[in-house]
Amino acid sequence: MLTIKNLHAEVDGKEILKGIDLEIRKGEVHAIMGPNGSGKSSLASVLAGRENYTVTQGEVNFDGKDLLELSPEDRAREGMFLAFQYPVEIPGVSNINFLKTALNEIRAYKGLPAMEAKEFLKLTKEKQQLVEFNANLMNRSLNEGFSGGEKKRNEILQLAMLDPKLGILDETDSGLDIDALRIVAGGVNKLRGPEKSFLVITHYQRLLDYIVPDFVHVLYNGRIVKTGTKELALELEEKGYDWLKEAEVHV
Amino acid sequence: MTSDITTPFYQYILDGGNGLTPKEDVLYGVRQDALARFRTLGLPDLKTEAWRYTNIQRVLKEQPFVLQQQALPVTAAQLAPAFIPELSCYRAVLVNGHLQPELSELPAAKDITITKLSEATQQKGFKTFFDKHPHLADQPFAALNTALFADGLFIELKANAVLDKPLHIIHVYTLTQHAFLQPRHLWIAHPHASATVIESTLGLHNDAVAFVNSVNEVVLEENAELWHYNIQNAVQNSRHINQTAARQETYSRYHHYNFALPQATMIRNNTSVALTGSYTETDLHGLYLANGNQHVDNHTFVDHLVPHCNSNELYKGVLLDTANSVFTGRIHVHQDAQKTNAFQQNNNLLLSEKATINSQPQLEIYADDVKCSHGFTVGQFSDESLFYLRTRGIGAEAAKHLLVNAFAFDITDQVHIPALQHYLTEEIRTVISN
Ligand SMILES: Nc1ncnc2c1ncn2[C@@H]1O[C@H](COP(=O)(O)OP(=O)(O)OP(=O)(O)O)[C@@H](O)[C@H]1O
Ligand SMILES: [Mg+2]
């Protein structure tokens, strides 16, 4: 599904990603953990196509396509979705209109006609229930004045609506109370399937109790310094990241 | 008046103007006075405060031009693109400022009089209000219009009349040579009357330049209500000076919306309201969306002469390419005008580094018990918002369109006719996607 080879990227002339290798196969869930500033969001940004990052070396293959060649919108249309760590507020663009536009642009790319109003409403209702999203928020401006938790739920609602092949969740659990966390994780679990993959960025092992990953990677100073299974998350929770500094030296 | 361009222009107008009106014309005296006023006021240049950012001399350069141009034939098919889809309305079609009854669909005469202004000079309403608006007195282009106008629309809504459908006025311009046109209108809404009037423009000529200097006096008598939409679009090779001067009596409500869209080269709007009766409501709302080399200048003036009036002004601008815009918002609250509420806001979205905006409020407040505010912003698209939309599969074009619509929403959302709202949204879409 996603193959990253020796990925280097910089922003404002500063190297942030320093050689990342990662392979995510269909149906797998990978978690990335790591201290603040280690480059987790940067990796997500580079994958989504944020323009201020420059890839200096390496390659990324997404389901047979050279990902780095694609515009951000084409990456999304090919089935990549990034749930933002900090979703933006866009006054004046209604949530529902935004979702409809996004859905239909993706459909048009695939050669499908715009979705019928009735069908769209049905889909929206269904996905809203999946993440227990307050229906009143649908007609409000996109994320404007939403609470932190509402914004995060909205990201997962969009993910559910757009039905991507690869969902990247950047700290979707931060700022959620335990009930919201359970709902969001439950939503993701319902979306899991043999054709869908997830990359879950988190600081907290507790999320991984709900979304059980196949692999856990530790990102440290722009590199993946350790890969393990879900037990690694527990170990990190216990010991922190300091012991990995040693590991980095040896890489 | 020493510049190469204006001296002949000025002279030409004075000479031409002198010969246009025969002595036996009922307006002969009024026109001669106006011409004398124009001579005293002179043609503005960049040193004239109100014209500092609009180089009017630069746009007067096409010569020779004619000072009057009769209507040329226009077919129904040529007119059709100016229709607003799905809008059920009456229609008044003017060609080069002359009403064309055979192209129009006018409402029944029991509620409303719609005639050529040239045929209304004996009407009481004309005699009472024509050229009487206080804000026109010191305007050189208004004086010029009074001196030279050929025709325009006279609309009189009778007392208590409620027009059941909007009236769509289509100003068609079709020229074979450069022309300096002076349409002149007078609209009167008598007590308790109400109506919606939509103006829009259509150009059918290619190379000839239309310089349109129009004046519209609007009178709202007691408790009258008027929704006035002015859409300036679809006339290439044109320059417009448009003066809309309204006056409001007690309890009247005037909702003015201006949409300045491509393709005119230059648009200068002097939109002014004199509040002569108390307890009035005034909305002055504008959206200017300028592209290419367009220059759009909105001068607004709300004159609070009496107590207890509310005025609300919001102008929003979206500027592309090398477009230029000017906004000047004058609010004058006279000493007697206690309990005035006067709000003004001008927000701009620059979509190009080469576009420019000049904005200045002019607040002159001489009463102490009033609420007034003003504000001005210039912004760019947030890259962050654009990126967010694109990561959802929304192409850069569509994303921009969503964001421009979001910006314009405060204005378009207030358009109270769905078909018109839809039409305007589509016009915006067309401009953004070009
Ligand atoms: N525009 C930028 N200019 C310079 N440095 C940047 C820029 N954007 C990010 N960085 C730097 O890149 C590094 C990685 O940031 P990133 O946001 O990827 O970290 P993170 O692992 O997601 O951290 P957190 O856990 O706090 O979310 C940080 O040192 C950050 O300061
Ligand atoms: Mg981060």
XYZ file of C-alpha atoms and ligand atoms in Angstrom:
717
model
C 0.000 0.000 0.000
C 2.646 2.500 1.119
C 6.381 2.081 0.713
C 8.701 4.787 1.972
C 12.388 4.491 1.107
C 15.155 6.634 2.545
C 12.931 9.700 2.785
C 14.710 12.961 3.544
C 12.818 16.226 3.798
C 13.584 19.737 4.900
C 11.670 22.837 5.751
C 13.199 26.319 5.526
C 16.553 24.711 4.789
C 16.447 22.647 7.963
C 16.510 18.883 7.591
C 13.636 17.351 9.549
C 13.257 13.868 8.111
C 16.604 12.167 7.887
C 16.079 8.906 6.056
C 12.810 7.143 6.773
C 12.015 3.625 5.658
C 8.554 2.263 6.203
C 6.366 -0.342 4.569
C 2.641 -0.503 5.268
C 0.783 -3.360 3.653
C -2.916 -3.630 2.933
C -5.007 -4.097 6.043
C -2.226 -3.191 8.455
C -2.296 -0.652 11.232
C 1.001 0.992 12.103
C 1.570 3.304 15.021
C 4.239 5.958 15.208
C 5.323 7.302 18.553
C 8.118 9.622 19.471
C 8.974 12.708 21.503
C 7.814 16.223 20.633
C 9.562 17.654 17.628
C 10.859 14.307 16.399
C 9.172 14.759 12.997
C 5.909 12.806 13.254
C 3.688 15.573 11.913
C 6.351 16.412 9.363
C 6.188 12.884 8.006
C 2.399 13.159 7.784
C 2.726 16.539 6.073
C 5.182 15.269 3.496
C 2.900 12.344 2.727
C -0.096 14.659 2.321
C 1.875 17.036 0.106
C 2.294 20.170 2.203
C 4.141 22.602 0.005
C 6.651 24.102 2.417
C 8.380 20.743 2.833
C 11.007 19.849 0.259
C 11.854 16.239 -0.284
C 15.609 16.082 -0.855
C 16.060 12.325 -1.166
C 14.119 9.104 -1.260
C 10.904 7.836 -2.728
C 7.353 7.023 -1.733
C 5.148 4.582 -3.533
C 1.435 4.635 -2.827
C -0.529 1.740 -4.236
C 1.585 1.618 -7.363
C 1.880 5.368 -7.876
C 4.796 7.710 -7.277
C 3.213 9.671 -4.445
C 5.644 12.569 -4.517
C 4.615 13.377 -8.077
C 0.986 13.949 -7.104
C -0.699 17.173 -5.988
C -2.266 17.130 -2.510
C -5.743 16.789 -4.031
C -4.701 13.886 -6.239
C -3.178 12.096 -3.258
C -6.543 12.421 -1.540
C -8.352 11.260 -4.671
C -6.039 8.247 -4.858
C -7.146 7.338 -1.362
C -4.926 9.015 1.180
C -6.438 10.858 4.114
C -4.704 12.883 6.792
C -6.573 13.645 9.984
C -4.841 16.821 11.121
C -3.282 17.323 14.513
C -4.619 20.890 14.352
C -7.633 21.060 12.002
C -8.144 24.546 10.555
C -11.248 26.654 11.001
C -12.782 28.000 7.797
C -15.495 30.574 8.443
C -18.180 30.783 5.786
C -17.672 27.278 4.378
C -20.377 25.087 5.815
C -19.364 21.665 7.027
C -21.982 19.965 4.900
C -21.153 21.872 1.737
C -17.485 21.146 2.278
C -18.134 17.420 2.634
C -20.307 17.359 -0.453
C -17.696 19.202 -2.514
C -14.912 16.902 -1.339
C -16.898 13.753 -1.939
C -17.958 14.819 -5.409
C -14.504 15.963 -6.445
C -13.156 12.550 -5.507
C -15.994 10.867 -7.362
C -15.402 13.003 -10.441
C -11.729 11.963 -10.401
C -12.847 8.349 -10.435
C -15.254 9.035 -13.283
C -18.342 8.735 -11.076
C -21.289 11.159 -11.245
C -22.016 13.515 -8.365
C -23.859 11.780 -5.554
C -27.629 12.207 -5.428
C -28.788 14.517 -2.643
C -30.784 11.744 -1.009
C -27.938 9.284 -1.043
C -25.567 11.918 0.297
C -27.862 12.689 3.212
C -28.207 9.027 4.032
C -24.445 8.529 3.979
C -23.884 11.597 6.120
C -26.401 10.462 8.677
C -24.897 7.013 8.878
C -21.340 8.281 9.341
C -22.452 10.922 11.800
C -23.865 8.175 13.968
C -20.665 6.197 13.639
C -18.656 8.917 15.384
C -21.604 10.274 17.383
C -21.147 13.635 15.740
C -23.577 16.343 16.809
C -25.874 16.917 13.815
C -26.129 20.622 14.657
C -22.502 21.023 13.696
C -23.159 19.976 10.107
C -24.601 23.294 9.038
C -22.084 25.370 10.930
C -18.944 26.766 9.369
C -16.182 24.218 9.071
C -14.613 23.775 12.513
C -15.361 27.372 13.436
C -15.828 27.584 17.164
C -15.786 23.780 17.494
C -14.322 22.432 20.709
C -11.047 20.527 20.427
C -12.898 17.229 20.712
C -15.496 18.240 18.113
C -12.764 19.104 15.641
C -11.129 15.719 16.103
C -14.428 13.918 15.671
C -15.033 15.946 12.556
C -11.745 14.661 11.151
C -12.885 11.093 11.681
C -16.292 11.884 10.233
C -14.563 13.135 7.079
C -12.403 10.040 7.028
C -15.502 7.881 7.225
C -17.250 9.845 4.477
C -14.329 9.883 2.062
C -13.483 6.232 2.651
C -9.728 6.319 1.931
C -7.343 3.375 1.440
C -4.856 4.831 3.897
C -5.850 6.924 6.883
C -3.132 8.865 8.672
C -4.218 9.994 12.120
C -1.995 12.668 13.590
C -2.623 12.724 17.333
C -6.339 12.370 16.860
C -6.496 11.179 20.460
C -4.928 14.279 21.980
C -7.526 16.430 23.667
C -10.180 13.714 23.732
C -11.720 12.533 26.961
C -11.949 8.817 27.497
C -15.507 8.524 26.138
C -14.684 10.450 23.013
C -11.541 8.399 22.593
C -13.556 5.201 22.743
C -16.011 6.540 20.158
C -13.341 7.745 17.769
C -11.366 4.521 18.097
C -14.569 2.518 17.676
C -15.249 4.439 14.480
C -11.796 3.692 13.131
C -12.121 0.012 14.034
C -15.374 -0.226 12.110
C -13.612 1.241 9.098
C -10.773 -1.266 9.302
C -10.740 -3.961 6.699
C -8.479 -6.081 4.542
C -8.157 -3.319 1.936
C -7.586 -0.445 4.362
C -4.511 0.631 6.196
C -3.867 3.119 8.970
C -0.918 5.070 10.223
C -1.657 6.259 13.720
C 0.540 8.910 15.290
C 0.152 9.144 19.033
C 1.863 9.907 22.293
C -0.361 7.660 24.317
C -0.358 3.961 24.642
C -4.022 4.063 25.740
C -5.183 4.745 22.160
C -3.454 1.563 21.102
C -5.569 -0.395 23.558
C -8.508 0.520 21.349
C -6.897 0.612 17.938
C -4.593 -2.327 18.202
C -1.639 -1.855 15.867
C 0.252 -4.494 13.955
C 3.478 -2.535 14.320
C 4.790 0.257 16.493
C 7.629 2.503 15.313
C 9.570 5.051 17.258
C 10.494 8.199 15.428
C 13.396 10.018 16.935
C 15.159 13.015 15.473
C 13.857 12.378 11.972
C 14.560 8.649 11.895
C 12.745 5.477 12.835
C 14.995 4.154 15.561
C 12.972 1.191 16.679
C 10.175 -1.000 15.402
C 8.239 -3.541 17.368
C 4.777 -4.820 18.112
C 2.166 -3.336 20.414
C 4.221 -4.298 23.457
C 6.754 -1.647 22.446
C 4.146 1.020 23.174
C 3.830 -0.252 26.731
C 7.554 -0.245 27.147
C 7.753 3.354 25.904
C 5.019 4.413 28.291
C 7.018 2.927 31.130
C 10.543 3.970 30.225
C 10.075 7.120 28.146
C 12.287 7.779 25.168
C 15.665 8.436 26.802
C 16.880 4.861 26.512
C 16.420 5.149 22.757
C 18.992 7.892 22.461
C 21.525 5.121 22.861
C 19.831 3.183 20.114
C 19.979 6.164 17.791
C 23.718 6.457 18.213
C 24.092 2.922 16.977
C 21.865 3.242 13.937
C -7.071 71.708 -16.342
C -3.811 71.967 -18.124
C -3.240 68.385 -19.064
C -3.091 67.384 -22.689
C -5.885 64.935 -22.323
C -8.403 66.958 -20.408
C -8.127 70.299 -22.038
C -9.640 69.200 -25.342
C -12.068 66.924 -23.512
C -13.203 69.730 -21.296
C -13.468 72.152 -24.160
C -15.261 69.620 -26.271
C -17.831 69.066 -23.584
C -18.417 72.733 -23.029
C -18.795 73.343 -26.735
C -20.859 70.255 -27.337
C -22.967 70.845 -24.247
C -23.762 74.350 -25.301
C -25.281 73.185 -28.509
C -27.239 70.183 -27.267
C -30.261 71.726 -25.670
C -32.531 74.045 -27.588
C -33.690 77.208 -25.846
C -37.307 76.132 -25.845
C -36.538 72.941 -23.857
C -38.205 73.069 -20.416
C -34.875 72.146 -18.871
C -32.868 74.752 -20.742
C -32.294 76.897 -17.647
C -31.478 73.901 -15.405
C -28.990 72.614 -17.942
C -27.287 75.952 -18.422
C -26.941 76.302 -14.643
C -25.483 72.831 -14.417
C -23.004 73.527 -17.162
C -21.940 76.686 -15.358
C -21.561 74.631 -12.164
C -19.422 72.118 -14.004
C -17.278 74.932 -15.340
C -16.738 76.212 -11.793
C -16.096 72.787 -10.258
C -13.778 71.744 -13.057
C -12.742 68.267 -14.016
C -11.181 66.415 -11.071
C -7.551 65.396 -11.198
C -5.290 63.543 -8.782
C -5.048 66.642 -6.601
C -8.790 66.575 -5.991
C -9.216 64.818 -2.632
C -12.172 62.658 -3.704
C -10.336 61.512 -6.824
C -6.872 60.942 -5.412
C -6.780 57.252 -6.206
C -8.757 57.317 -9.423
C -7.054 58.930 -12.329
C -10.077 60.041 -14.243
C -7.965 61.792 -16.841
C -6.418 58.516 -17.863
C -9.774 57.043 -18.773
C -11.040 60.034 -20.717
C -8.487 59.681 -23.422
C -10.491 58.000 -26.206
C -11.364 60.677 -28.667
C -13.242 61.691 -30.569
C -16.421 60.600 -28.839
C -20.039 61.474 -29.230
C -22.081 63.023 -26.446
C -25.350 61.392 -27.395
C -26.046 58.029 -28.876
C -29.490 56.849 -29.845
C -30.514 53.269 -29.217
C -29.337 50.786 -31.839
C -31.491 47.742 -32.593
C -31.156 44.935 -30.069
C -32.701 41.522 -30.620
C -34.310 39.335 -27.993
C -31.537 36.791 -28.530
C -28.864 39.401 -27.829
C -30.667 40.378 -24.677
C -31.193 36.889 -23.302
C -27.760 36.499 -21.650
C -28.646 39.368 -19.324
C -31.631 37.531 -17.873
C -31.350 36.098 -14.406
C -32.293 32.421 -14.642
C -35.368 31.341 -12.713
C -36.153 34.898 -11.707
C -39.769 35.809 -12.063
C -39.705 39.553 -12.629
C -40.787 42.596 -14.564
C -38.263 43.927 -16.978
C -37.273 47.356 -18.197
C -34.684 47.382 -20.965
C -32.696 50.502 -21.739
C -30.409 50.732 -24.724
C -27.767 53.410 -24.390
C -29.981 54.924 -21.705
C -33.203 54.908 -23.747
C -36.134 52.808 -22.537
C -37.256 50.195 -25.091
C -40.873 49.312 -24.303
C -40.994 46.538 -26.924
C -38.116 44.709 -25.214
C -39.568 45.317 -21.754
C -42.255 43.720 -19.642
C -43.521 46.475 -17.447
C -45.899 46.102 -14.511
C -49.475 47.355 -14.726
C -49.797 51.077 -14.323
C -52.093 50.999 -11.338
C -49.274 50.725 -8.796
C -46.335 52.146 -10.576
C -45.375 54.572 -13.323
C -42.381 53.656 -15.453
C -41.614 56.019 -18.294
C -38.773 57.717 -20.061
C -37.459 60.517 -17.917
C -37.699 62.822 -20.906
C -41.453 62.272 -20.888
C -41.854 62.943 -17.189
C -40.724 66.529 -16.973
C -44.255 67.779 -16.343
C -44.913 65.299 -13.526
C -45.218 66.630 -9.996
C -42.637 64.119 -8.758
C -40.148 65.296 -11.331
C -40.665 68.931 -10.481
C -40.313 68.232 -6.772
C -37.253 66.016 -6.813
C -35.312 66.267 -10.033
C -31.746 67.445 -9.427
C -32.604 68.386 -5.862
C -30.486 65.856 -3.998
C -28.157 67.829 -1.724
C -25.171 65.567 -2.397
C -25.132 66.215 -6.116
C -24.494 69.937 -5.843
C -20.722 69.747 -5.574
C -20.184 66.808 -7.931
C -18.738 67.814 -11.290
C -19.895 64.642 -13.024
C -23.415 65.054 -11.679
C -23.446 68.611 -13.013
C -22.251 67.315 -16.352
C -24.981 64.710 -16.363
C -27.673 67.288 -15.624
C -26.365 69.475 -18.411
C -26.064 66.759 -21.018
C -28.336 63.808 -20.193
C -30.454 62.500 -23.026
C -32.799 60.183 -21.139
C -33.255 57.561 -18.485
C -35.942 56.032 -16.306
C -38.602 57.723 -14.305
C -40.120 55.350 -11.775
C -42.837 56.355 -9.399
C -44.302 53.890 -6.945
C -47.663 55.092 -5.793
C -48.505 55.418 -2.111
C -49.152 52.012 -0.483
C -48.171 50.169 -3.665
C -46.348 46.898 -3.164
C -44.709 45.651 -6.317
C -45.453 41.929 -6.461
C -42.324 40.948 -8.419
C -38.870 42.468 -8.668
C -38.246 44.904 -11.472
C -35.126 44.009 -13.421
C -33.614 46.950 -15.257
C -31.139 45.946 -17.943
C -28.826 48.678 -19.135
C -27.642 47.644 -22.581
C -24.805 49.484 -24.264
C -24.202 49.057 -27.935
C -22.000 51.444 -29.827
C -20.360 51.927 -33.156
C -18.121 54.746 -31.968
C -16.707 55.995 -28.661
C -19.431 57.613 -26.633
C -19.722 59.602 -23.443
C -23.199 58.702 -22.249
C -25.212 60.390 -19.521
C -28.144 58.257 -18.417
C -30.311 59.954 -15.845
C -32.873 58.345 -13.575
C -35.309 59.409 -10.929
C -37.066 56.885 -8.727
C -39.675 57.893 -6.214
C -41.316 55.601 -3.682
C -44.292 57.349 -2.163
C -45.395 56.694 1.436
C -45.701 53.029 2.446
C -44.762 51.755 -1.004
C -42.303 48.919 -1.395
C -40.419 47.292 -4.248
C -37.330 45.408 -5.284
C -35.330 46.791 -8.171
C -32.391 44.980 -9.724
C -30.115 46.772 -12.151
C -27.591 45.009 -14.315
C -25.612 45.826 -17.414
C -24.903 44.228 -20.760
C -22.440 45.344 -23.430
C -22.896 44.384 -27.062
C -20.088 46.356 -28.641
C -16.499 45.349 -29.175
C -14.039 48.080 -29.879
C -15.887 51.288 -29.182
C -15.504 52.631 -25.674
C -18.516 53.417 -23.532
C -17.936 56.063 -20.933
C -21.088 56.006 -18.870
C -21.702 58.838 -16.461
C -24.994 57.989 -14.825
C -26.942 59.672 -12.066
C -29.793 58.103 -10.198
C -31.803 60.034 -7.644
C -33.790 57.789 -5.333
C -36.453 59.135 -3.022
C -38.035 57.117 -0.231
C -40.942 58.855 1.357
C -42.388 57.997 4.724
C -42.258 54.302 5.574
C -41.356 53.298 2.035
C -39.043 50.336 1.545
C -36.757 49.641 -1.362
C -34.386 46.820 -2.079
C -31.977 48.085 -4.670
C -29.488 45.704 -6.245
C -27.007 47.195 -8.637
C -24.969 44.636 -10.560
C -22.222 46.109 -12.673
C -21.079 43.397 -15.026
C -20.579 42.222 -18.560
C -19.694 45.419 -20.409
C -16.261 45.296 -21.927
C -14.492 48.468 -22.976
C -16.452 50.551 -20.561
C -15.849 53.062 -17.821
C -18.554 53.945 -15.366
C -19.156 56.796 -13.059
C -22.304 55.948 -11.244
C -23.888 58.264 -8.736
C -26.734 56.881 -6.732
C -28.062 59.545 -4.433
C -30.854 58.442 -2.136
C -32.874 60.380 0.361
C -34.939 58.852 3.106
C -37.930 60.172 4.976
C -39.172 58.986 8.365
C -39.395 55.238 8.911
C -38.222 54.418 5.406
C -35.924 51.478 4.731
C -33.377 51.424 1.951
C -31.348 48.300 1.256
C -28.683 48.987 -1.299
C -26.469 46.238 -2.658
C -23.753 46.863 -5.164
C -21.940 44.109 -7.021
C -19.034 45.408 -9.066
C -17.848 42.545 -11.253
C -15.675 42.282 -14.378
C -15.419 43.434 -17.204
C -15.555 47.237 -17.057
C -12.153 48.898 -17.124
C -13.132 51.375 -14.472
C -15.997 51.704 -12.057
C -16.457 54.657 -9.800
C -19.521 54.572 -7.581
C -20.632 57.530 -5.575
C -23.286 55.999 -3.398
C -24.797 58.406 -0.987
C -27.751 58.595 1.306
C -29.201 61.682 2.952
C -31.240 60.793 6.008
C -33.785 63.560 6.224
C -36.367 61.747 8.346
C -35.929 59.912 11.657
C -36.199 56.216 12.453
C -34.859 55.096 9.107
C -32.899 51.956 8.272
C -30.139 52.013 5.695
C -28.042 49.128 4.435
C -25.213 49.918 2.090
C -23.622 46.681 1.106
C -21.130 46.050 -1.601
C -19.092 43.283 -3.082
C -16.407 44.149 -5.557
C -14.668 41.384 -7.402
C -12.075 42.839 -9.712
C -9.688 41.132 -12.077
C -7.277 41.975 -14.887
C -6.443 45.621 -14.858
C -9.764 46.707 -13.415
C -10.100 49.723 -11.222
C -13.033 49.823 -8.815
C -13.618 52.837 -6.631
C -16.478 52.977 -4.164
C -17.169 56.274 -2.511
C -19.978 56.033 -0.030
C -21.534 58.784 2.015
C -24.118 58.391 4.743
C -25.388 61.736 5.914
C -27.121 61.546 9.288
C -29.039 64.813 9.429
C -31.672 63.911 12.022
C -31.854 61.775 15.188
C -32.660 58.064 15.547
C -31.408 56.687 12.264
C -29.556 53.433 11.738
C -27.068 52.848 8.983
C -25.137 49.707 8.367
C -22.422 49.528 5.797
C -20.394 46.532 4.707
C -18.182 46.476 1.637
C -16.123 43.455 0.773
C -13.574 43.221 -1.977
C -11.819 40.364 -3.742
C -8.942 41.455 -5.935
C -7.182 39.378 -8.522
C -4.385 39.967 -11.013
C -3.376 43.634 -11.119
C -6.740 44.983 -10.068
C -7.000 48.123 -8.033
C -9.622 49.121 -5.572
C -10.513 52.166 -3.577
C -12.985 52.391 -0.762
C -13.877 55.652 0.906
C -16.576 55.539 3.500
C -17.790 58.880 4.687
C -20.206 59.129 7.566
C -21.367 62.529 8.689
C -23.375 62.701 11.903
C -24.742 66.199 12.351
C -25.032 67.844 15.727
C -28.785 67.238 15.866
C -28.529 63.604 14.869
C -28.519 62.156 18.384
C -29.146 58.432 18.899
C -27.559 57.633 15.574
C -26.238 54.139 14.960
C -23.760 54.133 12.125
C -21.575 51.154 11.391
C -19.091 50.666 8.631
C -16.819 47.815 7.684
C -14.558 47.219 4.696
C -12.866 43.857 4.262
C -10.606 42.836 1.424
C -9.128 39.650 0.142
C -6.065 40.041 -2.048
C -5.544 37.079 -4.322
C -2.550 38.478 -6.097
C 0.571 40.249 -4.946
C 0.108 42.809 -7.676
C -3.395 43.853 -6.697
C -3.799 46.942 -4.559
C -6.328 48.420 -2.210
C -6.771 51.868 -0.722
C -9.330 52.161 2.007
C -10.230 55.083 4.168
C -13.042 55.806 6.549
C -14.063 59.444 6.940
C -16.025 59.858 10.110
C -17.292 63.296 10.957
C -19.278 63.068 14.157
C -20.746 66.167 15.744
C -23.360 64.578 18.004
C -22.364 63.071 21.345
C -25.013 60.419 21.976
C -24.289 58.107 19.076
C -22.905 54.677 18.333
C -20.494 54.600 15.422
C -17.799 52.204 14.412
C -15.665 51.437 11.445
C -13.120 48.824 10.514
C -10.874 47.774 7.693
C -9.052 44.553 6.943
C -6.936 43.149 4.147
C -6.221 39.473 4.059
C -4.860 36.810 1.846
C -5.927 33.253 1.459
C -4.555 31.309 4.265
C -2.283 28.665 2.746
C -3.291 26.500 5.646
C -6.986 26.613 4.675
C -6.172 25.960 1.050
C -3.991 22.984 1.957
C -6.644 21.587 4.254
C -9.259 21.660 1.495
C -6.877 20.115 -1.003
C -6.068 17.215 1.306
C -9.770 16.408 1.092
C -9.568 15.956 -2.660
C -10.831 19.448 -3.481
C -8.829 20.828 -6.407
C -6.995 24.122 -6.046
C -9.570 25.920 -8.229
C -12.587 24.593 -6.403
C -10.881 25.276 -3.080
C -10.295 28.894 -4.037
C -13.867 29.186 -5.098
C -15.074 27.813 -1.794
C -12.889 30.272 0.076
C -13.951 33.273 -2.012
C -17.585 32.334 -1.562
C -16.975 31.997 2.126
C -15.506 35.480 2.162
C -18.349 36.940 0.116
C -20.948 35.056 2.116
C -21.773 37.958 4.454
C -22.972 39.877 1.425
C -24.429 37.184 -0.817
C -26.285 35.628 2.094
C -28.284 38.812 2.507
C -29.571 38.794 -1.051
C -33.210 38.112 -0.327
C -34.171 36.554 -3.693
C -32.886 32.978 -4.104
C -32.623 33.161 -7.916
C -30.584 36.337 -7.686
C -28.411 34.866 -4.978
C -27.738 31.860 -7.141
C -26.995 34.043 -10.159
C -24.475 36.102 -8.203
C -22.772 33.035 -6.782
C -22.397 31.689 -10.304
C -21.024 35.012 -11.533
C -18.437 34.851 -8.766
C -17.590 31.283 -9.703
C -17.021 32.273 -13.316
C -14.666 35.076 -12.365
C -12.666 32.939 -9.967
C -12.255 30.028 -12.343
C -10.956 32.201 -15.188
N 8.061 25.650 9.100
C 9.036 25.169 9.887
N 10.216 25.831 9.961
C 11.217 25.358 10.745
N 11.102 24.265 11.485
C 9.961 23.572 11.451
C 8.858 24.003 10.649
N 7.862 23.105 10.812
C 8.304 22.190 11.690
N 9.567 22.462 12.071
C 10.386 21.716 13.007
O 10.412 20.383 12.624
C 10.577 19.551 13.761
C 9.567 18.445 13.704
O 8.261 18.987 13.921
P 6.965 18.077 13.912
O 5.791 18.973 14.015
O 7.058 17.166 12.764
O 7.151 17.255 15.266
P 6.185 16.208 15.944
O 6.965 14.963 16.091
O 4.897 16.110 15.227
O 5.963 16.882 17.377
P 4.693 16.897 18.346
O 4.733 15.628 19.106
O 4.956 18.045 19.244
O 3.477 17.055 17.508
C 10.457 20.454 14.966
O 11.750 20.710 15.460
C 9.830 21.696 14.400
O 10.226 22.831 15.128
Mg 2.959 16.628 15.646
